[in-house]
PDB file of C-alpha atoms and ligand atoms in Angstrom:
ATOM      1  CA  UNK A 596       0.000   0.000   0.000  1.00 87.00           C
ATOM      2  CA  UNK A 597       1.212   3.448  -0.913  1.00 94.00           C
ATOM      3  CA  UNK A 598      -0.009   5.962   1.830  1.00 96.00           C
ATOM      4  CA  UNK A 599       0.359  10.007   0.754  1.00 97.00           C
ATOM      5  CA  UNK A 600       1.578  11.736   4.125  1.00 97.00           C
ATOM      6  CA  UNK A 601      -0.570  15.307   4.742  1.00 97.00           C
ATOM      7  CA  UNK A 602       2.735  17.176   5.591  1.00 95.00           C
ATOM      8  CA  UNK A 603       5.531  18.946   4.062  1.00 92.00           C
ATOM      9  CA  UNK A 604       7.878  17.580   7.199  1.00 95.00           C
ATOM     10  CA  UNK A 605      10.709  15.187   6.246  1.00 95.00           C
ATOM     11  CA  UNK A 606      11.129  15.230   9.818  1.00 94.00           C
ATOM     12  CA  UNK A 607       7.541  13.537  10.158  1.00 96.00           C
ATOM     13  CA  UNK A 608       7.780  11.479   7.043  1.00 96.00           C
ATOM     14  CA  UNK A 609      11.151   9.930   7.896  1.00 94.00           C
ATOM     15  CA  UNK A 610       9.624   8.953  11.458  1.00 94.00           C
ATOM     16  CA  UNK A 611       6.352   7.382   9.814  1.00 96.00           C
ATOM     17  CA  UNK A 612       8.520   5.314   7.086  1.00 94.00           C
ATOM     18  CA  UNK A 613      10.790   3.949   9.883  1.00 91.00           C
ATOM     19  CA  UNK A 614       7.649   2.347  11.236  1.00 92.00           C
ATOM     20  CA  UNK A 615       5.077   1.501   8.304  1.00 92.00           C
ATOM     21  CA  UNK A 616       8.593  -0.221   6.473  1.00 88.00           C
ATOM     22  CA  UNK A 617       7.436  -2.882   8.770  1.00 84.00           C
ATOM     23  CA  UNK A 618       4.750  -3.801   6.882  1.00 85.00           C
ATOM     24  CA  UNK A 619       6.120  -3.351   3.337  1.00 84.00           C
ATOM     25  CA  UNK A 620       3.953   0.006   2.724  1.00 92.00           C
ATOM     26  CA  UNK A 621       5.735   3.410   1.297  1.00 95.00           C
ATOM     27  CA  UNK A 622       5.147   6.735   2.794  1.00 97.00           C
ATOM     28  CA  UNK A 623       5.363  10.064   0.854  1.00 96.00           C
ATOM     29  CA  UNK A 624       4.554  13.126   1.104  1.00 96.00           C
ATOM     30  CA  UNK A 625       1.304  14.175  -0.205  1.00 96.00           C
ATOM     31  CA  UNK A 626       1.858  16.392  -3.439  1.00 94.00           C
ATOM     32  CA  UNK A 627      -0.190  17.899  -5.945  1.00 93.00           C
ATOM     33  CA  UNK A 628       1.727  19.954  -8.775  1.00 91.00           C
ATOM     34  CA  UNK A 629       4.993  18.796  -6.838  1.00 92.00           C
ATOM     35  CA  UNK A 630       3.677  20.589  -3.607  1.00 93.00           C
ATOM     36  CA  UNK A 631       1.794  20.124  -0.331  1.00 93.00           C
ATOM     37  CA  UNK A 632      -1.685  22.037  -0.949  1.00 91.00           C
ATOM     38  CA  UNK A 633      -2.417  24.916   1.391  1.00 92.00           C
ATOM     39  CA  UNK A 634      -5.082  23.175   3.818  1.00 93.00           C
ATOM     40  CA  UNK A 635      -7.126  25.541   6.363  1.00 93.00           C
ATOM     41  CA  UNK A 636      -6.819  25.353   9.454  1.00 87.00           C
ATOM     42  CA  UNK A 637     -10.225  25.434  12.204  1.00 89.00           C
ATOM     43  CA  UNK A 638     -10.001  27.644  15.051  1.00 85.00           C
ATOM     44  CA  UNK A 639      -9.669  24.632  17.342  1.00 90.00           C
ATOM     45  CA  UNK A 640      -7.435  24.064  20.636  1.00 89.00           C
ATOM     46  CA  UNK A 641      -7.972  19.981  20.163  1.00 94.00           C
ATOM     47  CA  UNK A 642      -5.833  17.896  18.379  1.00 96.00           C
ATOM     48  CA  UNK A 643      -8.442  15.718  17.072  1.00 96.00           C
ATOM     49  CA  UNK A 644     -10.351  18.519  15.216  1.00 96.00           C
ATOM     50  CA  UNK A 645      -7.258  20.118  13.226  1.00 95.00           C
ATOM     51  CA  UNK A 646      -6.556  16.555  12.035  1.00 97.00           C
ATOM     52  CA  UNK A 647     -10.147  15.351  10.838  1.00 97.00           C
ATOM     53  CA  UNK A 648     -10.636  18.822   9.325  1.00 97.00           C
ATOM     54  CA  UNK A 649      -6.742  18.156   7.445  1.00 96.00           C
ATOM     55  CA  UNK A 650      -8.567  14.527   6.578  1.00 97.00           C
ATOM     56  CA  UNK A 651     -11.457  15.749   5.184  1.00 96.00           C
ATOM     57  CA  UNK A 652      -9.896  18.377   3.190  1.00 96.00           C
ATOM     58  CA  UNK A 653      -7.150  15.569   1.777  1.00 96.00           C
ATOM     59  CA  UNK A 654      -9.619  13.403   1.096  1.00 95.00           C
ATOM     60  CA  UNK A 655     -11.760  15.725  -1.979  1.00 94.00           C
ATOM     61  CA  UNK A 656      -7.731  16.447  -3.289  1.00 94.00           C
ATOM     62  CA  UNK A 657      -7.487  12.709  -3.855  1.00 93.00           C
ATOM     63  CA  UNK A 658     -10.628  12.846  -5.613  1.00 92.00           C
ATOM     64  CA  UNK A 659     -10.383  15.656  -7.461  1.00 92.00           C
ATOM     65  CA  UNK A 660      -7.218  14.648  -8.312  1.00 91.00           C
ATOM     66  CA  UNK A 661      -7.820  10.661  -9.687  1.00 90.00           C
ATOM     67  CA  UNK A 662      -5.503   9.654  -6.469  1.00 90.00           C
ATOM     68  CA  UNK A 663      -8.288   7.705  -4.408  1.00 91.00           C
ATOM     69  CA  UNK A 664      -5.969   4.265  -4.974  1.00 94.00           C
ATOM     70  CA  UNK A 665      -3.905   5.752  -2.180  1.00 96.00           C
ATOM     71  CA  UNK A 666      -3.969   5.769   1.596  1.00 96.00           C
ATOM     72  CA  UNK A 667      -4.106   9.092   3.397  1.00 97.00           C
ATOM     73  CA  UNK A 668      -2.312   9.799   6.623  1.00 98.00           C
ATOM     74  CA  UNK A 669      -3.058  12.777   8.919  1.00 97.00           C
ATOM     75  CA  UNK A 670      -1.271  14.232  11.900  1.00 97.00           C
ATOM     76  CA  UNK A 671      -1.795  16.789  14.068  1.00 96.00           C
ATOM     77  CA  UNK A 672       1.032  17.002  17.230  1.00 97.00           C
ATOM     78  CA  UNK A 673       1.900  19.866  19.555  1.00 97.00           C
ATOM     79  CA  UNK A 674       3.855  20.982  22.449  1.00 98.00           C
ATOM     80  CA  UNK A 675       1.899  20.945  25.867  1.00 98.00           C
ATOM     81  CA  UNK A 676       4.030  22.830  28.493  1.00 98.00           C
ATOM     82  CA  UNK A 677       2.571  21.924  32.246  1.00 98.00           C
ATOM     83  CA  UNK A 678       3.320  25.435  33.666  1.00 97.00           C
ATOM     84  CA  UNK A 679       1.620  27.156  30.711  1.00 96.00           C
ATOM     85  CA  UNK A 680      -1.418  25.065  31.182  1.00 95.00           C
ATOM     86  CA  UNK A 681      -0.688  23.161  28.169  1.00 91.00           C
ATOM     87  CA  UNK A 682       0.158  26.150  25.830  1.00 93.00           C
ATOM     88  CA  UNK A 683       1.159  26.041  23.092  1.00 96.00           C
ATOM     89  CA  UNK A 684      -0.801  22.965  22.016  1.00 95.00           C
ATOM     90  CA  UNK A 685      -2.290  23.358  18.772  1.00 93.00           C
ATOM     91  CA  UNK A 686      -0.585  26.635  18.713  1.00 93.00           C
ATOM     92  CA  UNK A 687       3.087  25.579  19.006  1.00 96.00           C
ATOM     93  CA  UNK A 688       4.044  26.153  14.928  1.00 94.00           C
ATOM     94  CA  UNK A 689       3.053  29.516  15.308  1.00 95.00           C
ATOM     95  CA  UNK A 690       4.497  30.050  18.619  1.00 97.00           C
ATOM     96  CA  UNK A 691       7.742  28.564  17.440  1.00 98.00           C
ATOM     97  CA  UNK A 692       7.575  30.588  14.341  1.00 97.00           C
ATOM     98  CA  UNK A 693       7.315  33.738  16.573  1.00 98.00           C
ATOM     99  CA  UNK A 694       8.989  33.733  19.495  1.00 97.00           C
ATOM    100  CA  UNK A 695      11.046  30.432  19.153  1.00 98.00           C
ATOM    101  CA  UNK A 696      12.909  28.796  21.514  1.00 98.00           C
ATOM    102  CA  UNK A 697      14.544  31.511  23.291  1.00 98.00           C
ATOM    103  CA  UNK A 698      11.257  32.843  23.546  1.00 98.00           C
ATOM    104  CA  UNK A 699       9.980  29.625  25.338  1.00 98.00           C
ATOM    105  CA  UNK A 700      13.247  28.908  27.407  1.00 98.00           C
ATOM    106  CA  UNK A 701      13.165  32.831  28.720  1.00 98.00           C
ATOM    107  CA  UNK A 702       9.363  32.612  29.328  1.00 97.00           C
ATOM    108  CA  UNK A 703      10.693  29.281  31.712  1.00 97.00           C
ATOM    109  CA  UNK A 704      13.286  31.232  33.420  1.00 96.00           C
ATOM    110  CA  UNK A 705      14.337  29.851  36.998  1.00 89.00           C
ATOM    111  CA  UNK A 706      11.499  27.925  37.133  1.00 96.00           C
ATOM    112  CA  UNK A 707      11.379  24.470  38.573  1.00 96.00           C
ATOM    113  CA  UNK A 708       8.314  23.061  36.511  1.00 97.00           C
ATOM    114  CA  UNK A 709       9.847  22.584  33.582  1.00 98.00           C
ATOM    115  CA  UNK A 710       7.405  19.482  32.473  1.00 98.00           C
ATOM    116  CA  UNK A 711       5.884  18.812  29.485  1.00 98.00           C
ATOM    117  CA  UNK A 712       4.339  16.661  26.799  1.00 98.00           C
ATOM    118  CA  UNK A 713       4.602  16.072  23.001  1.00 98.00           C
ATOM    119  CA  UNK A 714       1.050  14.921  21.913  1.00 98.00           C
ATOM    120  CA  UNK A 715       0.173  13.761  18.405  1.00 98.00           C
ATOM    121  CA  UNK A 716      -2.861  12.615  16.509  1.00 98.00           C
ATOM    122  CA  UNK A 717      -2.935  10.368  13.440  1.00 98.00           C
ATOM    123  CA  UNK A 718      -5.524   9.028  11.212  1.00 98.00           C
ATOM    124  CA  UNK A 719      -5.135   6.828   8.195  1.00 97.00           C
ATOM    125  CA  UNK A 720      -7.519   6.802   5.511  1.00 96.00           C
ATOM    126  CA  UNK A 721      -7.999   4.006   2.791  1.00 94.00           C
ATOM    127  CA  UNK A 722     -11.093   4.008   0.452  1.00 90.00           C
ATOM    128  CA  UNK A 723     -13.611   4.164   2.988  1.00 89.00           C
ATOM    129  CA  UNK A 724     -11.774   2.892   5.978  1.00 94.00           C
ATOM    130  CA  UNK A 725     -10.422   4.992   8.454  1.00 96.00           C
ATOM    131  CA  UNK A 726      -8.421   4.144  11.457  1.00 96.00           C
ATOM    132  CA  UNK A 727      -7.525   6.668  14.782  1.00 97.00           C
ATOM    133  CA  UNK A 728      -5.085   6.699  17.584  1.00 98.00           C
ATOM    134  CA  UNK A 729      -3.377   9.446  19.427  1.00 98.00           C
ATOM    135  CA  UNK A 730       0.451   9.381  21.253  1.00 98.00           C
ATOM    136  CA  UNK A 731       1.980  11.101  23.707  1.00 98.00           C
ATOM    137  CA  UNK A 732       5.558  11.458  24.836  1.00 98.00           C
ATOM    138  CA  UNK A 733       6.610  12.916  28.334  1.00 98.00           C
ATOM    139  CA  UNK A 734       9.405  14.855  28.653  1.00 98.00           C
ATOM    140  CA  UNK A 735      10.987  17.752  30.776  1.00 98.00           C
ATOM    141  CA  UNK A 736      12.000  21.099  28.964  1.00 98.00           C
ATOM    142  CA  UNK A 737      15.643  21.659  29.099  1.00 98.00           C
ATOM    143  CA  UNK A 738      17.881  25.089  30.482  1.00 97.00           C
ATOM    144  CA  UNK A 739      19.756  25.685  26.939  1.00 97.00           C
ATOM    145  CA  UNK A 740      19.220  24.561  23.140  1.00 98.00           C
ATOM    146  CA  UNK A 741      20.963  21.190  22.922  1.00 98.00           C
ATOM    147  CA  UNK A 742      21.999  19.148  19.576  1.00 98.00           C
ATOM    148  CA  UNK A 743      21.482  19.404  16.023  1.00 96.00           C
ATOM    149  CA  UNK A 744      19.160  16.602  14.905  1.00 95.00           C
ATOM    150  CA  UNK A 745      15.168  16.182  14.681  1.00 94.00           C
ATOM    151  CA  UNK A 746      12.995  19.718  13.837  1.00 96.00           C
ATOM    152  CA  UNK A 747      10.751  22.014  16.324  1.00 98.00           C
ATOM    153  CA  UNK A 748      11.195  21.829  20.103  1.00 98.00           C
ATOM    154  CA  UNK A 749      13.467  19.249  20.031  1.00 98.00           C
ATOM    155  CA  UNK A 750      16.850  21.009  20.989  1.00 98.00           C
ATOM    156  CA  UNK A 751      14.712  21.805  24.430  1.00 98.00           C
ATOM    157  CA  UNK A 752      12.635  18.890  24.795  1.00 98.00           C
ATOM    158  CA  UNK A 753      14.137  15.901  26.982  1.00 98.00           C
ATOM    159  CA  UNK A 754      11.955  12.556  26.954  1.00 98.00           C
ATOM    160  CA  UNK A 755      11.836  11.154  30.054  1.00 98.00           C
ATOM    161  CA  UNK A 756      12.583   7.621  28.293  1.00 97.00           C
ATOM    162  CA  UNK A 757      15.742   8.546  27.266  1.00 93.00           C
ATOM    163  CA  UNK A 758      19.357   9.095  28.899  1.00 96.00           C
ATOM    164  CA  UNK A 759      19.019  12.891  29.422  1.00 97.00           C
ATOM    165  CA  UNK A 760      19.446  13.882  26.003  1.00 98.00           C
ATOM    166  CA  UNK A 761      17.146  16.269  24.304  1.00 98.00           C
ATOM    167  CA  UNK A 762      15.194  14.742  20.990  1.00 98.00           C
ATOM    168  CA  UNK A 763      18.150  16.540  19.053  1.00 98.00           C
ATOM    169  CA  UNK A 764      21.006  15.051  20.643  1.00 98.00           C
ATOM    170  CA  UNK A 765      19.623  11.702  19.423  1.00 97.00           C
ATOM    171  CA  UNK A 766      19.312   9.382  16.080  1.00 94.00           C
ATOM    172  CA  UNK A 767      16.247   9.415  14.631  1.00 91.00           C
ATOM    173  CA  UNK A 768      16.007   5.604  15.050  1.00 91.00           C
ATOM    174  CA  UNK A 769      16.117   6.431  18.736  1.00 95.00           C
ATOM    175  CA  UNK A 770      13.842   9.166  18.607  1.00 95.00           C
ATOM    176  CA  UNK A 771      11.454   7.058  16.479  1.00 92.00           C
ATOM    177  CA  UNK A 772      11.281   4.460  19.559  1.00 94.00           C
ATOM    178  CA  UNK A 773       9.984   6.715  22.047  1.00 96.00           C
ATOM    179  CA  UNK A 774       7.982  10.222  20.314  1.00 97.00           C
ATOM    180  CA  UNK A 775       4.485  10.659  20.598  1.00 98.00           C
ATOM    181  CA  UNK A 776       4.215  10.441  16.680  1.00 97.00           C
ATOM    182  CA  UNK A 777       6.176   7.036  16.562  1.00 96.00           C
ATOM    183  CA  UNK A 778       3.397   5.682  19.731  1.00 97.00           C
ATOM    184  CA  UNK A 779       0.434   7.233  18.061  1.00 98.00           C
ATOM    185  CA  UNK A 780       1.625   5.992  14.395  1.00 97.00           C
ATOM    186  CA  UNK A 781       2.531   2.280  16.398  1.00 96.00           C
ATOM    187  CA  UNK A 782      -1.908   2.362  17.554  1.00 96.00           C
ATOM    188  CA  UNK A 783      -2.785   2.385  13.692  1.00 96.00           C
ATOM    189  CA  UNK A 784      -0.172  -0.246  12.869  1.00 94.00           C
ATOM    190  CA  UNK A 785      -1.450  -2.782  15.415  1.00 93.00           C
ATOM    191  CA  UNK A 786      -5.298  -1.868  14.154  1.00 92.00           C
ATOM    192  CA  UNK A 787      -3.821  -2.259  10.324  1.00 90.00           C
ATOM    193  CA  UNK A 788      -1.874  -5.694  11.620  1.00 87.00           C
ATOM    194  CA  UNK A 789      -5.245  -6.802  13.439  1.00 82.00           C
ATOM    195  CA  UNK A 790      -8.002  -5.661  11.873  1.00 76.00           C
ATOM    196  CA  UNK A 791     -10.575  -7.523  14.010  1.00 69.00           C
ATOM    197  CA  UNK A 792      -9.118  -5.559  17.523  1.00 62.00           C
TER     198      UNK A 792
HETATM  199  P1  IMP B 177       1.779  20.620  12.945  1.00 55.30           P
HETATM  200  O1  IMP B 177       1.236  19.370  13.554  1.00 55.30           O
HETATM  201  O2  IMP B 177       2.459  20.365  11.649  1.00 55.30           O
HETATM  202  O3  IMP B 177       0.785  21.742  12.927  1.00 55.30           O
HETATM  203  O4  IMP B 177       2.984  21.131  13.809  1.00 55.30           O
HETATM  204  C1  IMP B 177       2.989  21.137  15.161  1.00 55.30           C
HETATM  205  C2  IMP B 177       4.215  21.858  15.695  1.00 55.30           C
HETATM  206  O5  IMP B 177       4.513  21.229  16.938  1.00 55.30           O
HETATM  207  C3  IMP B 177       5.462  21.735  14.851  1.00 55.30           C
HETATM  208  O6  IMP B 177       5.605  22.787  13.942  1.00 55.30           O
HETATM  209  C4  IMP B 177       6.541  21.803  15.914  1.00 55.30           C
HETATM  210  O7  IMP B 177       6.799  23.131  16.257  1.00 55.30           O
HETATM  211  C5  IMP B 177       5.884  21.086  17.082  1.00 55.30           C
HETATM  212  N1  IMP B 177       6.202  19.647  17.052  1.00 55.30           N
HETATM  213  C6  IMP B 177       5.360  18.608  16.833  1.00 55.30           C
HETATM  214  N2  IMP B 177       6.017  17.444  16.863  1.00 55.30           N
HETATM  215  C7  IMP B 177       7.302  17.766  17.081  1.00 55.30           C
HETATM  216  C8  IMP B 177       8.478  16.963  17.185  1.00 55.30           C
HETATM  217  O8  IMP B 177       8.497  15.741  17.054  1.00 55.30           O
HETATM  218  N3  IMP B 177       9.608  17.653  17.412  1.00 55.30           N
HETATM  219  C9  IMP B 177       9.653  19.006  17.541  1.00 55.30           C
HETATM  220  N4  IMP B 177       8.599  19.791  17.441  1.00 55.30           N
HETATM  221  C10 IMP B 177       7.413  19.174  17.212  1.00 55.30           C
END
C-alpha cells in the first residue's frame, strides 16, 4: 500500500517510514503539482479537530485529483508545556515561528516546573476505511538549546525515556522508539496488523 503523508515535514515522514517499512507500505509526502496544498486550518485548541478537518480536506484532493488508490495519513502534534497550562498545544508552529525557543526557554526562566508533553494525533484513511489513535511522549523542557538533529522543540525537549538527552542530541532511530508520533503511528499499525481488535 502506498499511503500520501498530509505534511511537508521530512522530519515527520522519515519517522512514519521507519515504522510503516514494517509492513512493506511506502510513505510520501502528499503532493499535488509537486507541492503540499495549502489546507485551512479550524479555530480549534484539540488535536483531534485540526486533524479530521486536514482529513477531510485531503480526502476531496485525492478525488479531485484521480488519487483515491492511495492511503491518506493525517497528523496533528503539539507541544503541551505543564506550567503554561498546556500552551502552546495546537498553537506551538506559530508560537515557534514567533517567538522560538529563546522565547519559550526565557518565558521558563528559573522555574522548577519545567514538564511537558509532546502529543500527536494520526488518522489513516484508505477508500472508505479509516483508522484513529493518538500518542503522547513525556518529557521535561531543558535550560539551553541542545543538539542538532530532529525539527521544532526538540533542541529543548528531553523525553523522560531517554538518557538525558534532548530529541536533538539523538538518532532518529532512537527518537522514532519513544515520540508521541512514533506511539500514536505504532496504535494504527497494530489496528492495520489486526483488523478484528
Ligand atoms: P503541525 O502538527 O504540523 O501543525 O505542527 C505542530 C508543531 O509542533 C510543529 O511545527 C513543531 O513546532 C511542534 N512539534 C510537533 N512534533 C514535534 C516533534 O516531534 N519535534 C519538535 N517539534 C514538534
Amino acid at each position: 500500500m502506498k499511503i500520501l503523508f498530509v505534511t511537508s515535514n521530512q522530519n515527520k515522514i522519515n519517522e512514519a517510514k521507519i515504522l510503516f517499512n514494517e509492513l512493506d507500505y511506502s510513505v510520501e509526502g502528499l503532493k499535488i503539482n509537486g507541492k503540499l496544498p495549502n489546507f485551512i486550518e479550524p479555530q480549534s485548541n484539540n488535536l483531534e479537530v485540526v486533524a479530521v478537518s486536514k482529513l477531510k480536506q485531503a480526502v476531496s484532493l485525492l478525488k479531485n485529483n484521480n488519487l483515491e488508490e492511495y492511503a491518506i495519513l493525517v497528523e496533528d502534534s503539539g507541544l503541551f508545556i505543564d506550567k503554561f497550562s498546556d500552551f502552546p498545544g495546537v498553537f506551538s508552529s506559530f508560537v515557534y515561528d514567533s517567538i522560538g525557543l529563546t522565547g519559550i526557554l526565557n518565558l521558563l526562566a528559573n522555574s522548577i516546573n519545567r514538564s511537558a508533553e509532546y502529543r500527536a494525533v494520526t488518522i489513516l484513511q484508505w477508500k472508505n476505511k479509516i483508522w484513529k489513535s493518538s500518542g503522547v511522549c513525556k518529557g521535561t523542557i531543558s535550560n539551553k538549546e541542545l543538539g542538532e538533529g530532529g525539527f521544532g522543540y526538540d533542541p529543548i525537549f528531553i523525553p523522560l525515556e531517554g538518557d538525558g538527552s534532548t530529541f536533538s542530541q539523538m538518532s532518529n532511530i532512537e527518537k522514532s522508539l519513544i515520540s508521541h508520533r512514533s506511539n500514536s503511528l505504532r496504535g494504527l499499525l497494530d489496528s492495520l496488523k489486526h483488523p478484528s481488535k
